[in-house]
GROMACS .gro file of C-alpha atoms in nm:
model
  208
    1ILE     CA    1  -2.993  -0.940  -1.526
    2LEU     CA    2  -2.980  -0.728  -1.841
    3THR     CA    3  -3.059  -0.886  -2.177
    4ILE     CA    4  -2.950  -0.695  -2.487
    5ASP     CA    5  -3.103  -0.815  -2.814
    6ASP     CA    6  -3.261  -0.638  -3.110
    7GLU     CA    7  -3.526  -0.909  -3.149
    8PRO     CA    8  -3.828  -0.847  -2.920
    9LEU     CA    9  -3.930  -1.216  -2.917
   10ILE     CA   10  -3.583  -1.321  -2.796
   11ARG     CA   11  -3.587  -1.060  -2.521
   12GLU     CA   12  -3.933  -1.171  -2.413
   13LEU     CA   13  -3.828  -1.536  -2.415
   14ILE     CA   14  -3.517  -1.470  -2.204
   15THR     CA   15  -3.716  -1.255  -1.962
   16ASN     CA   16  -3.980  -1.526  -1.916
   17MET     CA   17  -3.717  -1.799  -1.869
   18LEU     CA   18  -3.527  -1.609  -1.602
   19SER     CA   19  -3.805  -1.426  -1.421
   20GLY     CA   20  -3.969  -1.761  -1.355
   21HIS     CA   21  -3.662  -1.848  -1.145
   22GLY     CA   22  -3.657  -1.534  -0.935
   23PHE     CA   23  -3.442  -1.307  -1.152
   24HIS     CA   24  -3.532  -0.945  -1.219
   25VAL     CA   25  -3.467  -0.890  -1.588
   26LEU     CA   26  -3.405  -0.561  -1.765
   27GLU     CA   27  -3.426  -0.535  -2.144
   28ALA     CA   28  -3.245  -0.328  -2.405
   29GLU     CA   29  -3.313  -0.343  -2.780
   30SER     CA   30  -2.973  -0.213  -2.890
   31GLY     CA   31  -2.614  -0.203  -2.779
   32MET     CA   32  -2.627   0.170  -2.713
   33GLU     CA   33  -2.941   0.136  -2.502
   34GLY     CA   34  -2.780  -0.150  -2.311
   35LEU     CA   35  -2.478   0.065  -2.227
   36GLU     CA   36  -2.712   0.333  -2.095
   37VAL     CA   37  -2.916   0.088  -1.886
   38VAL     CA   38  -2.610  -0.062  -1.722
   39GLN     CA   39  -2.504   0.285  -1.609
   40GLN     CA   40  -2.841   0.343  -1.443
   41HIS     CA   41  -2.896   0.007  -1.271
   42ASN     CA   42  -2.700  -0.244  -1.068
   43VAL     CA   43  -2.663  -0.537  -1.305
   44ASP     CA   44  -2.525  -0.877  -1.201
   45VAL     CA   45  -2.510  -1.042  -1.545
   46ILE     CA   46  -2.548  -0.922  -1.904
   47ILE     CA   47  -2.690  -1.158  -2.167
   48LEU     CA   48  -2.580  -1.020  -2.501
   49ASP     CA   49  -2.666  -1.086  -2.864
   50LEU     CA   50  -2.380  -1.046  -3.110
   51ALA     CA   51  -2.555  -0.973  -3.440
   52MET     CA   52  -2.719  -0.634  -3.385
   53PRO     CA   53  -2.739  -0.330  -3.614
   54LYS     CA   54  -2.541  -0.008  -3.557
   55MET     CA   55  -2.342  -0.151  -3.262
   56ASP     CA   56  -2.277  -0.523  -3.256
   57GLY     CA   57  -2.220  -0.734  -2.947
   58TRP     CA   58  -1.843  -0.739  -2.983
   59GLU     CA   59  -1.829  -0.360  -2.964
   60VAL     CA   60  -2.065  -0.362  -2.664
   61VAL     CA   61  -1.834  -0.604  -2.481
   62ARG     CA   62  -1.529  -0.394  -2.559
   63ARG     CA   63  -1.695  -0.081  -2.424
   64LEU     CA   64  -1.818  -0.259  -2.112
   65LYS     CA   65  -1.472  -0.394  -2.034
   66ALA     CA   66  -1.306  -0.060  -2.105
   67ASN     CA   67  -1.517   0.110  -1.838
   68PRO     CA   68  -1.392   0.045  -1.480
   69LYS     CA   69  -1.749   0.066  -1.349
   70THR     CA   70  -1.889  -0.202  -1.583
   71LYS     CA   71  -1.575  -0.412  -1.635
   72PRO     CA   72  -1.652  -0.657  -1.349
   73ILE     CA   73  -2.002  -0.740  -1.481
   74PRO     CA   74  -2.004  -1.091  -1.634
   75VAL     CA   75  -2.115  -1.106  -1.997
   76LEU     CA   76  -2.289  -1.412  -2.143
   77ILE     CA   77  -2.295  -1.420  -2.523
   78LEU     CA   78  -2.619  -1.554  -2.668
   79THR     CA   79  -2.586  -1.613  -3.039
   80ALA     CA   80  -2.756  -1.810  -3.315
   81SER     CA   81  -2.425  -1.937  -3.452
   82VAL     CA   82  -2.177  -2.085  -3.207
   83THR     CA   83  -1.868  -2.137  -3.421
   84ASP     CA   84  -1.509  -2.147  -3.304
   85SER     CA   85  -1.434  -1.807  -3.456
   86THR     CA   86  -1.744  -1.651  -3.298
   87VAL     CA   87  -1.663  -1.790  -2.954
   88VAL     CA   88  -1.296  -1.694  -2.971
   89ARG     CA   89  -1.374  -1.343  -3.091
   90GLY     CA   90  -1.631  -1.295  -2.816
   91LEU     CA   91  -1.406  -1.426  -2.540
   92ASP     CA   92  -1.113  -1.222  -2.669
   93ALA     CA   93  -1.331  -0.911  -2.651
   94GLY     CA   94  -1.392  -0.982  -2.283
   95ALA     CA   95  -1.704  -1.200  -2.266
   96ASP     CA   96  -1.714  -1.454  -1.983
   97ASP     CA   97  -1.936  -1.731  -2.125
   98TYR     CA   98  -2.150  -1.817  -2.425
   99CYS     CA   99  -2.443  -2.030  -2.532
  100GLN     CA  100  -2.658  -2.077  -2.839
  101LYS     CA  101  -3.003  -1.935  -2.893
  102GLY     CA  102  -3.252  -2.210  -2.820
  103VAL     CA  103  -3.075  -2.293  -2.494
  104SER     CA  104  -3.293  -2.462  -2.234
  105THR     CA  105  -3.422  -2.273  -1.933
  106ALA     CA  106  -3.229  -2.502  -1.699
  107GLU     CA  107  -2.898  -2.438  -1.875
  108LEU     CA  108  -2.948  -2.064  -1.901
  109VAL     CA  109  -3.038  -2.037  -1.532
  110ALA     CA  110  -2.740  -2.253  -1.437
  111ARG     CA  111  -2.500  -2.041  -1.643
  112ALA     CA  112  -2.640  -1.718  -1.497
  113ASN     CA  113  -2.605  -1.851  -1.143
  114ALA     CA  114  -2.249  -1.967  -1.215
  115LEU     CA  115  -2.151  -1.621  -1.341
  116ILE     CA  116  -2.308  -1.457  -1.037
  117ARG     CA  117  -2.115  -1.690  -0.804
  118THR     CA  118  -1.793  -1.609  -0.987
  119ARG     CA  119  -1.862  -1.237  -0.955
  120GLU     CA  120  -1.933  -1.274  -0.583
  121LEU     CA  121  -1.605  -1.461  -0.534
  122GLN     CA  122  -1.414  -1.192  -0.723
  123ASP     CA  123  -1.579  -0.920  -0.515
  124GLU     CA  124  -1.487  -1.108  -0.197
  125LEU     CA  125  -1.124  -1.139  -0.308
  126VAL     CA  126  -1.113  -0.766  -0.381
  127ARG     CA  127  -1.265  -0.692  -0.040
  128MET     CA  128  -1.013  -0.917   0.137
  129GLU     CA  129  -0.722  -0.761  -0.051
  130GLN     CA  130  -0.850  -0.412   0.036
  131GLN     CA  131  -0.883  -0.510   0.402
  132ARG     CA  132  -0.530  -0.654   0.405
  133HIS     CA  133  -0.398  -0.336   0.245
  134GLU     CA  134  -0.576  -0.118   0.502
  135GLU     CA  135  -0.438  -0.327   0.789
  136GLN     CA  136  -0.084  -0.299   0.654
  137LEU     CA  137  -0.128   0.074   0.603
  138ALA     CA  138  -0.253   0.118   0.959
  139PHE     CA  139   0.049  -0.077   1.087
  140ALA     CA  140   0.287   0.138   0.881
  141THR     CA  141   0.115   0.456   1.000
  142ASP     CA  142   0.158   0.349   1.362
  143ILE     CA  143   0.526   0.273   1.311
  144GLN     CA  144   0.580   0.607   1.142
  145SER     CA  145   0.409   0.796   1.424
  146ARG     CA  146   0.643   0.628   1.673
  147LEU     CA  147   0.944   0.763   1.483
  148LEU     CA  148   0.832   1.122   1.530
  149PRO     CA  149   0.897   1.312   1.853
  150ARG     CA  150   0.607   1.316   2.098
  151ASP     CA  151   0.698   1.640   2.274
  152GLN     CA  152   0.740   1.998   2.164
  153PRO     CA  153   1.084   2.159   2.178
  154GLU     CA  154   1.142   2.397   2.468
  155GLN     CA  155   1.336   2.714   2.405
  156GLU     CA  156   1.317   3.023   2.623
  157GLY     CA  157   1.149   3.309   2.441
  158ILE     CA  158   1.024   3.090   2.156
  159ASP     CA  159   0.691   2.912   2.123
  160PHE     CA  160   0.690   2.611   1.893
  161TYR     CA  161   0.377   2.485   1.716
  162ILE     CA  162   0.420   2.173   1.506
  163HIS     CA  163   0.155   2.017   1.283
  164TYR     CA  164   0.244   1.704   1.087
  165GLU     CA  165  -0.002   1.580   0.824
  166PRO     CA  166   0.114   1.374   0.522
  167CYS     CA  167  -0.067   1.411   0.188
  168GLU     CA  168  -0.155   1.042   0.200
  169ALA     CA  169  -0.207   0.806   0.493
  170ILE     CA  170   0.169   0.791   0.535
  171GLY     CA  171   0.447   1.000   0.388
  172GLY     CA  172   0.819   1.053   0.377
  173ASP     CA  173   0.859   1.385   0.557
  174PHE     CA  174   0.998   1.386   0.910
  175TYR     CA  175   1.122   1.619   1.179
  176ASP     CA  176   1.307   1.597   1.511
  177HIS     CA  177   1.455   1.828   1.769
  178PHE     CA  178   1.705   1.810   2.050
  179PRO     CA  179   1.875   2.056   2.285
  180MET     CA  180   2.234   2.146   2.201
  181GLY     CA  181   2.329   2.214   2.562
  182ASP     CA  182   2.419   2.579   2.525
  183GLY     CA  183   2.070   2.728   2.534
  184ARG     CA  184   2.004   2.647   2.174
  185THR     CA  185   1.770   2.392   2.017
  186CYS     CA  186   1.845   2.204   1.698
  187MET     CA  187   1.552   2.142   1.461
  188ILE     CA  188   1.582   1.883   1.185
  189MET     CA  189   1.338   1.851   0.898
  190GLY     CA  190   1.356   1.609   0.608
  191ASP     CA  191   1.157   1.576   0.287
  192ALA     CA  192   1.175   1.242   0.108
  193GLU     CA  193   1.099   1.247  -0.262
  194GLY     CA  194   0.757   1.108  -0.348
  195HIS     CA  195   0.461   1.010  -0.132
  196GLY     CA  196   0.310   0.702   0.025
  197LEU     CA  197   0.475   0.383   0.142
  198SER     CA  198   0.801   0.408  -0.056
  199ALA     CA  199   0.870   0.756   0.081
  200ALA     CA  200   0.779   0.644   0.433
  201LEU     CA  201   1.024   0.353   0.413
  202LEU     CA  202   1.297   0.590   0.301
  203MET     CA  203   1.215   0.821   0.591
  204ALA     CA  204   1.226   0.534   0.839
  205THR     CA  205   1.567   0.426   0.708
  206VAL     CA  206   1.713   0.777   0.732
  207ARG     CA  207   1.550   0.842   1.070
  208ALA     CA  208   1.692   0.519   1.213
   0.00000   0.00000   0.00000
């Protein structure tokens, strides 16, 4: 867990509260330092103060959520003044939860654990979606390979060498060959516009 606060006593308090429950806590005394720390360490949750000099917490949240690497990290706002406008502004910036300074150890630990569970569920959903995508891609690749000829054309006096490799896992280019019956061989090559699945579907339609 990374705690970002310009007040040393608050950082020390948060560290003591969380480390006593098995969390490893990193500290940053400014928003800029916090952004640097999160690039150097694997952070599960960020506990963030809003009222800081030079770069306030709202700007820190915006920068975290604008970076694909740090966007998934849950952000817990810890502020001295929990007003409707403060909460709304923080959540609109991309924060995931909030609590007031002076929060009990039990509540802070519970909120941190809840954010970690949410992050784990999101990571699992992403993993499952990626696996489903890879399975569908493998299926489409197999179908595409079945549409291509498995043998080399035979023509007296001519050696054929064919290498087919799409730019992506699947593509829209295709080829075929067949004898014309008079000692000649017909070669067909097609190039579908674009790459990937859409081009492969177009190729399959034309090839069929």
